[in-house]
Amino acid sequence: MTGLLGLATLLLVGKAAALSPDCVNGPLRNNTVCNTSATPLDRATALIDLFTIAEKINNTGSTSPGVPRLGLPPYQWWSEALHGVASSPGVNFSSSGNYSYATSFPQPILLGAAFDDALITAVATVVSTEARAFNNANRTGLDFWTPNINPWRDPRWGRGQETPGEDPYHLSSYVHALIDGLQGGYDPKYKRVVATCKHFAGYDMETWNGNFRYQWDAQISSQDLVEYYLPPFQSCARDSNVGAFMCSYNAFNGVPTCADEYLLQTVLREHWGWTNEQQWVVSDCDAVQNIFMPHDYASTREQAAADALNAGTDINCGTYYQNHLPAAFAQGLFNESTVTRSLVRQYSSLIRLGYFDPPEEQPYRALTWSDVDTAASQQLAYQAAVESIVLLKNDGTLPLSVKSNTSIALIGDWANATKQMQGNYFGVAPYLHSPLYAAQQLNVTVNYAQGIGGQGDPTTNNWLPVWDAADKSDIIIFAGGIDNSVESEGMDRVSINWSGAQLDMIGQLAQYGKPMVVLQMGGGQIDSSPIVSNPNISALLWGGYPGQDGGVAIMDILTGKKASAGRLPATQYPSEYIRQVPMTNMSLRPGPNNPGRTYKWYNGTAVFEFGSGMHYTNFSASINSTYNSKNFSISSLTSNCNESYMDRCTFQNFAVDVHNTGSVASDYVALGFLTGSFGPQPYPKKSLVNYQRLFNVKPGSSETATLNLTLGSLSRIDEMGNRVLYPGEYALMVDTTPLAMVNFTLSGQPAMLDKWPQPPPARTQNGTYYVSGFDGEQLLN
Amino acid sequence: MTGLLGLATLLLVGKAAALSPDCVNGPLRNNTVCNTSATPLDRATALIDLFTIAEKINNTGSTSPGVPRLGLPPYQWWSEALHGVASSPGVNFSSSGNYSYATSFPQPILLGAAFDDALITAVATVVSTEARAFNNANRTGLDFWTPNINPWRDPRWGRGQETPGEDPYHLSSYVHALIDGLQGGYDPKYKRVVATCKHFAGYDMETWNGNFRYQWDAQISSQDLVEYYLPPFQSCARDSNVGAFMCSYNAFNGVPTCADEYLLQTVLREHWGWTNEQQWVVSDCDAVQNIFMPHDYASTREQAAADALNAGTDINCGTYYQNHLPAAFAQGLFNESTVTRSLVRQYSSLIRLGYFDPPEEQPYRALTWSDVDTAASQQLAYQAAVESIVLLKNDGTLPLSVKSNTSIALIGDWANATKQMQGNYFGVAPYLHSPLYAAQQLNVTVNYAQGIGGQGDPTTNNWLPVWDAADKSDIIIFAGGIDNSVESEGMDRVSINWSGAQLDMIGQLAQYGKPMVVLQMGGGQIDSSPIVSNPNISALLWGGYPGQDGGVAIMDILTGKKASAGRLPATQYPSEYIRQVPMTNMSLRPGPNNPGRTYKWYNGTAVFEFGSGMHYTNFSASINSTYNSKNFSISSLTSNCNESYMDRCTFQNFAVDVHNTGSVASDYVALGFLTGSFGPQPYPKKSLVNYQRLFNVKPGSSETATLNLTLGSLSRIDEMGNRVLYPGEYALMVDTTPLAMVNFTLSGQPAMLDKWPQPPPARTQNGTYYVSGFDGEQLLN
């Protein structure tokens, strides 16, 4: 146990974030690290040069002890801020008073439904502002392990709620806007905070049929990898200069991602050019331990730690590096220069956060409690929910006509929701306004009955007050669906049905023949076809996890104070979908035992398509017809392209005139889908290539959305993962049921926009996929 | 919604149990129900004759409003007492002082490991005593929905912990002893309490791969049904006069069990003669609602309620009867006599509990708080744990040699367990003595480190104190395994491995080379082969959920104050087992995609067999050799049998002399297994037919166990479910690695001991099994 002896000196860092190093009077004051005119690389290198090998290794964990003899304080790398500053090892809310709460926005899956990138930047800016205020009070770190930007591949995934949805273009655009807000631009002198794109890569399953995230080996073809699983990460690394990446629990084609030099070095750093000195990779928590067990990838603990370090995992969430790198070093399993490299990355990053710089020179150091939960932030949290809520059915009952003598029944386990509205990875909200609270603010009579005691709770003992409330009321609102009791970290859903108890209650309530609204809450979509088909149910809204003011946002839409314009960021599949495809099947395209995944490939009939969402008005749209049947030469498109990454080159910016033909002012999301016959077969049904949200389009008025298409928008991915521009017939459509369309042609020879680095041949990827659980193994190999 | 109108008069019953009716001054004083010399049937009939049809229907739910105009108080039928009076709608613990706690025994899965039926009766007697004391204080009902006696078919089942194990004979014997204690004999004038055998039948899965207990249709052959799934229920109904049954959530061969006249009438009441007027069936909570949805068995809610009532479900846990029987009655879906029958059963049962009788004539009415948690009950809770804990590995390190200067490291998330030790369905315990508490009572130094933050928690951040504790200690005890965070109601396990984090920590602790003990806690078995094969791990014990004094029981065994003699009540399968058989496969015998279930049929190599358990001494055994090679004539065996149920007739009582050849006094469980070549092929590897626990067998001494074999012990079940005595070669073996064996022969023609009533032909049973989840459907049909 020699490896353990070195740990006697390892300090434990408490929950409070560390103070900054003292560059005025401390031992480092004359070191280059304290010289603000030196480059971050030089400064970090000078600091790390002072470390002994033991001190280096001791500082490879997320709970970093610093180096007391150098006056380098401990630092906690692990803070969370998925949709607001969130409880985590590095975040310390006060029990009362200042710093006892922070603005709590909707979950990303709902924010995704706004299809409003400017909103995302604004939300992220509030989050980073509040994070900085907390940091100035020594209540957070400066590094936040957000966003979760894995595309939501399978509706069962318990953590899909943390993502903006299923579409890789959408996620790429969203995360670009998010990082702008979190980091404070794409190359600021001082970063607001460091964001961390996770989980790299192929992580989108908690547990299914005996497959656990800690040991699961995702088998992904190069085509699916580049086309579906990686675009948001490319956006983070190549296009948004994110400060950090997190490697994931799962293995990818046989190699645990935190030990995968192909992913972490070849793809991330070399191919995407993510090579700034301050960019680092952290392991998901104890993913390094998992390399040893249960992945059984490395034969010893020392080898597991060295594998991860050598592959490019710079920080280990956990203590495995600190525990086992000493022995690994003694065994010659890594070079000192490798751990030095990781530490230089870490401290370069802190330097870019102003960690060693005079506070008076840094604007973010001036932020205080008065910058937290401001009126504007509260309004933004409300606005974010309003923009995002999706109207799925309306027989004309909405908006509700509410008068002072109106009585409303509010029924269901979401009616009086509090923390439910925050989903997961949340902090302390200043308030949590439920639908019930919001209804009570109206000048009406509200009859509340929870009825359903919890997710799937079939206990009809609580149902009698429901009938009483329905009897007494003019309008019935049922607020239910799912929540983190059935979808959460570590728990994928085992059904995408409404619970039998909820459906039964909804069905009985519908028999009253009164105006009736169903609120479908929670992150994952639920098959609402029985609600759609029931003529006695007036309306259906999806409200996700709407955050601190979610109830008010919902009620304002129901009563017409606000107009609905959110769009579903994920397909609502029929309930049998999950019996048609194993969760372990990573293929997007239809095949045996796979009806296809996402709106691009699903060959069944969705209950609601990706992008669905009704308004209180009607819209028409048109695209400049001069594009129609136009022919573009691939060679001239590429020869006019001078970007180093050719997919970024503009193809055309399509102006879309959107006309409100109805009688209610409303936002409108112009979704641009591309379809056609080009590139490798099979062809996707369509692909989102751009979107723009228009605001407050007045009745009878028009506004213009501009859909910017790049060469990348037109490209397809071949079997090797290369991005190629192909000749063929193209059509750009506006909206899910197209309001406008133009056709055009590309001609000439295919042109490669991006040559994909091929994986080493020894990997287990084999074209088909491997399922370690019972069924697939026998079924599919 | 006419059906709902009748509910306006339905009273809601609070948590407190109702007082008894007033037979002295109340409106019923002159009714026959208050005449203690009338028969219970006449008394109940006279009472129910006073009810209107509306009052009858209003009293069909578990929360029964009574009939105020008759002075009949509300009654809550739902109280729980799985291993002690337990929190539930009918149980109301005081927040402090008297009636604020009750004795908390080990979970049934651990009690099962004692193989001591007298212990079970003693435990159940304490439970029913305390229940009566609580009832006298108006803090419980008189009806307890315990035991869960479904055989533990699949190791994943989250509620297996509530059962005594996997073997149907063992469960039948156990439950016979249990009902004796709970009800106060098999036909007492006044029952102590009414026990409820659940869940009838075929219920042993919470959720697997999209199959939910509420909608799952268990496909079971008649052979498996009679051989495996029903024996404990037959023991309850036919042999133990249990007062109540609970029908289950699942369907059985296409029919939800609560709507299954075949199960509830043909099998339970007619075939097993469970026809006393006071015997009733309650639905699992809202299993009646489930008949409508999600089973989709009945096309309307009214039909679902009527189906259940007509099939013989007398009480509906929930309100579905109360809600929907009025309309069902209006539609002519049932006769008033049917609901009358159910109410007569209910009130006959209460009459047999003394509900209408003068308290002064009833001994149980004299029980008070002073009868709760007595010194004897505390000792029994301790003794139950001691008898049950199973020693699985010992290299001679146990019992531990502990001196005042000994230091012990106690590590793991079970070391300082509190409510963890109670499993599920528990009440407030007077105290919860953890292993840590127990170690601290020894005159030694204890170094405690939790290390593992929760089940499967891989966060190595908490590991450093573990190494520190191990460094400082002479002896290392790791207390881990699983708990209700991974096995519980509604949650089956998705792995039968130790978590990677725990195995890693155990492996590192073993490297210290110190005496090291692993405590495998939790109800379900975990594949402990890595612990068995690690030569640096000295000992392994399985401690289940050991109840209020579990830590002391464990420590007393570790230190040799007590000798271990418990036996595993369930097979410890290797981890790959759950990938070899879908949980939905109900077949016991090996077949395609099924390596077989339980020790009788499993054709792989168990990590630890059913019945495994080591001692601190050695035993030899012998059976009277005159039985060897003896030939018995089937016709004379049957012609000498005068029991109405022929399986009960004695075959032989085998005296087994057990000799303690070692140096430590110890209990010994004589397990009698039958094997041989008789009846339908395939033959089971062996079958438990009887057991007896011997107590405190002194070194060098012998004690005699008597293994009582009946004709039933020798019988096999044919494909039609008939119980038959077959000619063939038989061997009776004592213990898992046989210490003694005799062979004998049966000759002549097969003789039917029990002709099984055949199911109606319309059912979906088809010999193979149907899996509603993705994989099996395509794989197996």
mmCIF file of C-alpha atoms in Angstrom, chain A residues 77-263:
data_model
loop_
_atom_site.group_PDB
_atom_site.id
_atom_site.type_symbol
_atom_site.label_atom_id
_atom_site.label_comp_id
_atom_site.label_asym_id
_atom_site.label_seq_id
_atom_site.Cartn_x
_atom_site.Cartn_y
_atom_site.Cartn_z
ATOM 1 C CA TRP A 77 -13.170 22.301 -9.101
ATOM 2 C CA TRP A 78 -16.679 20.904 -8.842
ATOM 3 C CA SER A 79 -19.467 23.443 -8.953
ATOM 4 C CA GLU A 80 -22.760 23.041 -10.797
ATOM 5 C CA ALA A 81 -25.030 25.501 -12.578
ATOM 6 C CA LEU A 82 -27.245 23.650 -15.034
ATOM 7 C CA HIS A 83 -30.063 26.205 -14.950
ATOM 8 C CA GLY A 84 -28.943 28.430 -12.116
ATOM 9 C CA VAL A 85 -26.235 28.193 -9.461
ATOM 10 C CA ALA A 86 -26.825 24.710 -8.103
ATOM 11 C CA SER A 87 -26.088 22.748 -4.971
ATOM 12 C CA SER A 88 -22.809 20.854 -5.390
ATOM 13 C CA PRO A 89 -19.501 20.351 -3.600
ATOM 14 C CA GLY A 90 -18.245 23.787 -4.642
ATOM 15 C CA VAL A 91 -21.479 25.685 -3.993
ATOM 16 C CA ASN A 92 -22.476 26.746 -0.541
ATOM 17 C CA PHE A 93 -25.832 28.456 -0.136
ATOM 18 C CA SER A 94 -26.273 30.408 3.060
ATOM 19 C CA SER A 95 -29.051 29.053 5.260
ATOM 20 C CA SER A 96 -30.734 32.464 5.250
ATOM 21 C CA GLY A 97 -30.245 36.017 4.109
ATOM 22 C CA ASN A 98 -27.636 36.987 1.548
ATOM 23 C CA TYR A 99 -26.537 34.190 -0.735
ATOM 24 C CA SER A 100 -29.299 31.898 0.458
ATOM 25 C CA TYR A 101 -30.805 31.542 -3.028
ATOM 26 C CA ALA A 102 -30.197 32.144 -6.696
ATOM 27 C CA THR A 103 -32.365 32.499 -9.774
ATOM 28 C CA SER A 104 -33.741 29.138 -10.868
ATOM 29 C CA PHE A 105 -34.478 28.980 -14.599
ATOM 30 C CA PRO A 106 -36.364 26.265 -16.462
ATOM 31 C CA GLN A 107 -34.553 23.005 -17.139
ATOM 32 C CA PRO A 108 -32.612 22.954 -20.423
ATOM 33 C CA ILE A 109 -35.132 20.653 -22.076
ATOM 34 C CA LEU A 110 -37.727 23.394 -21.682
ATOM 35 C CA LEU A 111 -35.319 26.206 -22.560
ATOM 36 C CA GLY A 112 -34.599 24.252 -25.707
ATOM 37 C CA ALA A 113 -38.258 24.554 -26.649
ATOM 38 C CA ALA A 114 -37.920 28.331 -26.948
ATOM 39 C CA PHE A 115 -35.622 27.984 -29.961
ATOM 40 C CA ASP A 116 -34.276 31.372 -28.980
ATOM 41 C CA ASP A 117 -30.497 31.500 -28.774
ATOM 42 C CA ALA A 118 -30.465 35.068 -27.496
ATOM 43 C CA LEU A 119 -32.611 33.946 -24.594
ATOM 44 C CA ILE A 120 -30.083 31.222 -23.818
ATOM 45 C CA THR A 121 -27.227 33.718 -23.780
ATOM 46 C CA ALA A 122 -29.231 35.993 -21.505
ATOM 47 C CA VAL A 123 -30.070 33.158 -19.109
ATOM 48 C CA ALA A 124 -26.459 31.992 -19.064
ATOM 49 C CA THR A 125 -25.272 35.529 -18.412
ATOM 50 C CA VAL A 126 -27.481 35.752 -15.340
ATOM 51 C CA VAL A 127 -26.201 32.384 -14.173
ATOM 52 C CA SER A 128 -22.560 33.398 -14.566
ATOM 53 C CA THR A 129 -23.242 36.784 -12.970
ATOM 54 C CA GLU A 130 -24.787 35.139 -9.934
ATOM 55 C CA ALA A 131 -22.013 32.559 -9.861
ATOM 56 C CA ARG A 132 -19.434 35.319 -9.750
ATOM 57 C CA ALA A 133 -21.299 37.107 -6.975
ATOM 58 C CA PHE A 134 -21.341 33.868 -4.996
ATOM 59 C CA ASN A 135 -17.654 33.323 -5.754
ATOM 60 C CA ASN A 136 -16.830 36.774 -4.486
ATOM 61 C CA ALA A 137 -18.462 35.737 -1.220
ATOM 62 C CA ASN A 138 -16.377 32.568 -1.232
ATOM 63 C CA ARG A 139 -19.480 30.473 -1.896
ATOM 64 C CA THR A 140 -18.681 28.878 -5.254
ATOM 65 C CA GLY A 141 -15.731 27.980 -7.379
ATOM 66 C CA LEU A 142 -15.158 29.475 -10.808
ATOM 67 C CA ASP A 143 -15.553 26.236 -12.732
ATOM 68 C CA PHE A 144 -19.012 24.902 -13.464
ATOM 69 C CA TRP A 145 -19.658 21.430 -14.805
ATOM 70 C CA THR A 146 -22.350 22.449 -17.186
ATOM 71 C CA PRO A 147 -23.797 22.009 -19.845
ATOM 72 C CA ASN A 148 -24.918 18.457 -20.378
ATOM 73 C CA ILE A 149 -24.989 18.564 -24.147
ATOM 74 C CA ASN A 150 -25.370 14.914 -25.175
ATOM 75 C CA PRO A 151 -28.164 14.697 -27.749
ATOM 76 C CA TRP A 152 -31.281 13.060 -26.336
ATOM 77 C CA ARG A 153 -31.206 9.855 -28.344
ATOM 78 C CA ASP A 154 -33.711 7.655 -26.521
ATOM 79 C CA PRO A 155 -36.844 8.947 -24.795
ATOM 80 C CA ARG A 156 -36.151 6.786 -21.756
ATOM 81 C CA TRP A 157 -32.976 8.586 -20.742
ATOM 82 C CA GLY A 158 -33.371 9.948 -17.207
ATOM 83 C CA ARG A 159 -30.999 12.827 -17.838
ATOM 84 C CA GLY A 160 -32.431 13.929 -21.158
ATOM 85 C CA GLN A 161 -34.135 16.692 -19.178
ATOM 86 C CA GLU A 162 -30.678 18.270 -18.692
ATOM 87 C CA THR A 163 -30.234 18.653 -22.445
ATOM 88 C CA PRO A 164 -31.968 20.984 -24.915
ATOM 89 C CA GLY A 165 -33.343 18.064 -26.910
ATOM 90 C CA GLU A 166 -32.745 15.510 -29.590
ATOM 91 C CA ASP A 167 -31.434 17.484 -32.561
ATOM 92 C CA PRO A 168 -27.677 17.892 -32.956
ATOM 93 C CA TYR A 169 -27.890 21.154 -34.899
ATOM 94 C CA HIS A 170 -30.216 22.622 -32.321
ATOM 95 C CA LEU A 171 -27.896 21.589 -29.516
ATOM 96 C CA SER A 172 -24.859 22.960 -31.315
ATOM 97 C CA SER A 173 -26.497 26.328 -31.784
ATOM 98 C CA TYR A 174 -27.892 26.364 -28.243
ATOM 99 C CA VAL A 175 -24.585 25.519 -26.630
ATOM 100 C CA HIS A 176 -22.770 28.140 -28.656
ATOM 101 C CA ALA A 177 -25.150 30.719 -27.232
ATOM 102 C CA LEU A 178 -24.903 29.257 -23.762
ATOM 103 C CA ILE A 179 -21.112 29.356 -23.591
ATOM 104 C CA ASP A 180 -21.205 32.976 -24.703
ATOM 105 C CA GLY A 181 -23.262 33.749 -21.629
ATOM 106 C CA LEU A 182 -21.463 31.511 -19.177
ATOM 107 C CA GLN A 183 -17.914 32.397 -20.161
ATOM 108 C CA GLY A 184 -18.605 35.993 -21.182
ATOM 109 C CA GLY A 185 -17.854 35.815 -24.873
ATOM 110 C CA TYR A 186 -15.656 33.468 -26.842
ATOM 111 C CA ASP A 187 -12.251 34.866 -25.967
ATOM 112 C CA PRO A 188 -12.592 37.358 -23.156
ATOM 113 C CA LYS A 189 -9.638 38.619 -21.206
ATOM 114 C CA TYR A 190 -11.341 37.376 -18.081
ATOM 115 C CA LYS A 191 -13.805 34.591 -18.326
ATOM 116 C CA ARG A 192 -16.993 34.980 -16.336
ATOM 117 C CA VAL A 193 -16.789 31.322 -15.374
ATOM 118 C CA VAL A 194 -15.456 28.237 -17.090
ATOM 119 C CA ALA A 195 -18.131 26.032 -18.633
ATOM 120 C CA THR A 196 -17.660 22.292 -19.048
ATOM 121 C CA CYS A 197 -19.201 20.428 -21.954
ATOM 122 C CA LYS A 198 -20.232 16.977 -20.858
ATOM 123 C CA HIS A 199 -20.380 14.047 -21.201
ATOM 124 C CA PHE A 200 -17.852 13.331 -23.907
ATOM 125 C CA ALA A 201 -19.002 11.160 -25.628
ATOM 126 C CA GLY A 202 -21.849 8.781 -26.297
ATOM 127 C CA TYR A 203 -23.249 9.060 -22.782
ATOM 128 C CA ASP A 204 -27.022 8.959 -22.818
ATOM 129 C CA MET A 205 -28.147 5.997 -20.745
ATOM 130 C CA GLU A 206 -28.260 5.500 -16.994
ATOM 131 C CA THR A 207 -29.279 1.906 -16.662
ATOM 132 C CA TRP A 208 -31.209 -0.345 -18.966
ATOM 133 C CA ASN A 209 -31.698 -4.028 -18.632
ATOM 134 C CA GLY A 210 -28.569 -4.617 -16.591
ATOM 135 C CA ASN A 211 -26.403 -2.139 -18.472
ATOM 136 C CA PHE A 212 -25.035 0.584 -16.210
ATOM 137 C CA ARG A 213 -23.546 3.861 -17.192
ATOM 138 C CA TYR A 214 -20.396 2.958 -15.249
ATOM 139 C CA GLN A 215 -19.640 -0.081 -17.358
ATOM 140 C CA TRP A 216 -21.646 0.316 -20.519
ATOM 141 C CA ASP A 217 -19.719 0.184 -23.798
ATOM 142 C CA ALA A 218 -21.517 2.276 -26.414
ATOM 143 C CA GLN A 219 -20.951 0.889 -29.879
ATOM 144 C CA ILE A 220 -21.204 3.764 -32.316
ATOM 145 C CA SER A 221 -20.357 3.852 -36.002
ATOM 146 C CA SER A 222 -18.182 6.697 -37.262
ATOM 147 C CA GLN A 223 -21.115 7.939 -39.292
ATOM 148 C CA ASP A 224 -23.453 8.144 -36.315
ATOM 149 C CA LEU A 225 -20.676 9.542 -34.154
ATOM 150 C CA VAL A 226 -19.936 12.497 -36.395
ATOM 151 C CA GLU A 227 -23.480 13.044 -37.560
ATOM 152 C CA TYR A 228 -25.268 12.759 -34.241
ATOM 153 C CA TYR A 229 -23.215 12.306 -31.091
ATOM 154 C CA LEU A 230 -20.417 14.836 -31.608
ATOM 155 C CA PRO A 231 -21.783 18.031 -33.215
ATOM 156 C CA PRO A 232 -22.615 19.752 -29.915
ATOM 157 C CA PHE A 233 -19.144 18.916 -28.636
ATOM 158 C CA GLN A 234 -17.549 20.219 -31.800
ATOM 159 C CA SER A 235 -19.540 23.393 -31.258
ATOM 160 C CA CYS A 236 -18.185 23.611 -27.709
ATOM 161 C CA ALA A 237 -14.577 22.914 -28.546
ATOM 162 C CA ARG A 238 -13.985 24.144 -32.061
ATOM 163 C CA ASP A 239 -16.510 26.951 -32.305
ATOM 164 C CA SER A 240 -17.072 28.259 -28.786
ATOM 165 C CA ASN A 241 -13.729 27.942 -27.016
ATOM 166 C CA VAL A 242 -15.265 26.269 -24.012
ATOM 167 C CA GLY A 243 -12.851 26.053 -21.092
ATOM 168 C CA ALA A 244 -13.426 22.446 -20.097
ATOM 169 C CA PHE A 245 -14.701 19.079 -21.203
ATOM 170 C CA MET A 246 -15.866 16.173 -19.118
ATOM 171 C CA CYS A 247 -15.208 12.642 -20.269
ATOM 172 C CA SER A 248 -17.980 10.223 -19.493
ATOM 173 C CA TYR A 249 -18.675 7.028 -17.592
ATOM 174 C CA ASN A 250 -19.353 4.853 -20.591
ATOM 175 C CA ALA A 251 -16.849 3.288 -22.902
ATOM 176 C CA PHE A 252 -16.965 4.072 -26.600
ATOM 177 C CA ASN A 253 -16.218 1.182 -28.923
ATOM 178 C CA GLY A 254 -14.353 -0.676 -26.226
ATOM 179 C CA VAL A 255 -12.424 2.142 -24.548
ATOM 180 C CA PRO A 256 -13.658 4.040 -21.470
ATOM 181 C CA THR A 257 -13.825 7.604 -22.721
ATOM 182 C CA CYS A 258 -11.585 8.981 -19.968
ATOM 183 C CA ALA A 259 -8.865 6.605 -21.137
ATOM 184 C CA ASP A 260 -9.518 7.219 -24.802
ATOM 185 C CA GLU A 261 -6.654 8.996 -26.487
ATOM 186 C CA TYR A 262 -8.570 8.878 -29.763
ATOM 187 C CA LEU A 263 -11.441 10.930 -28.342
#
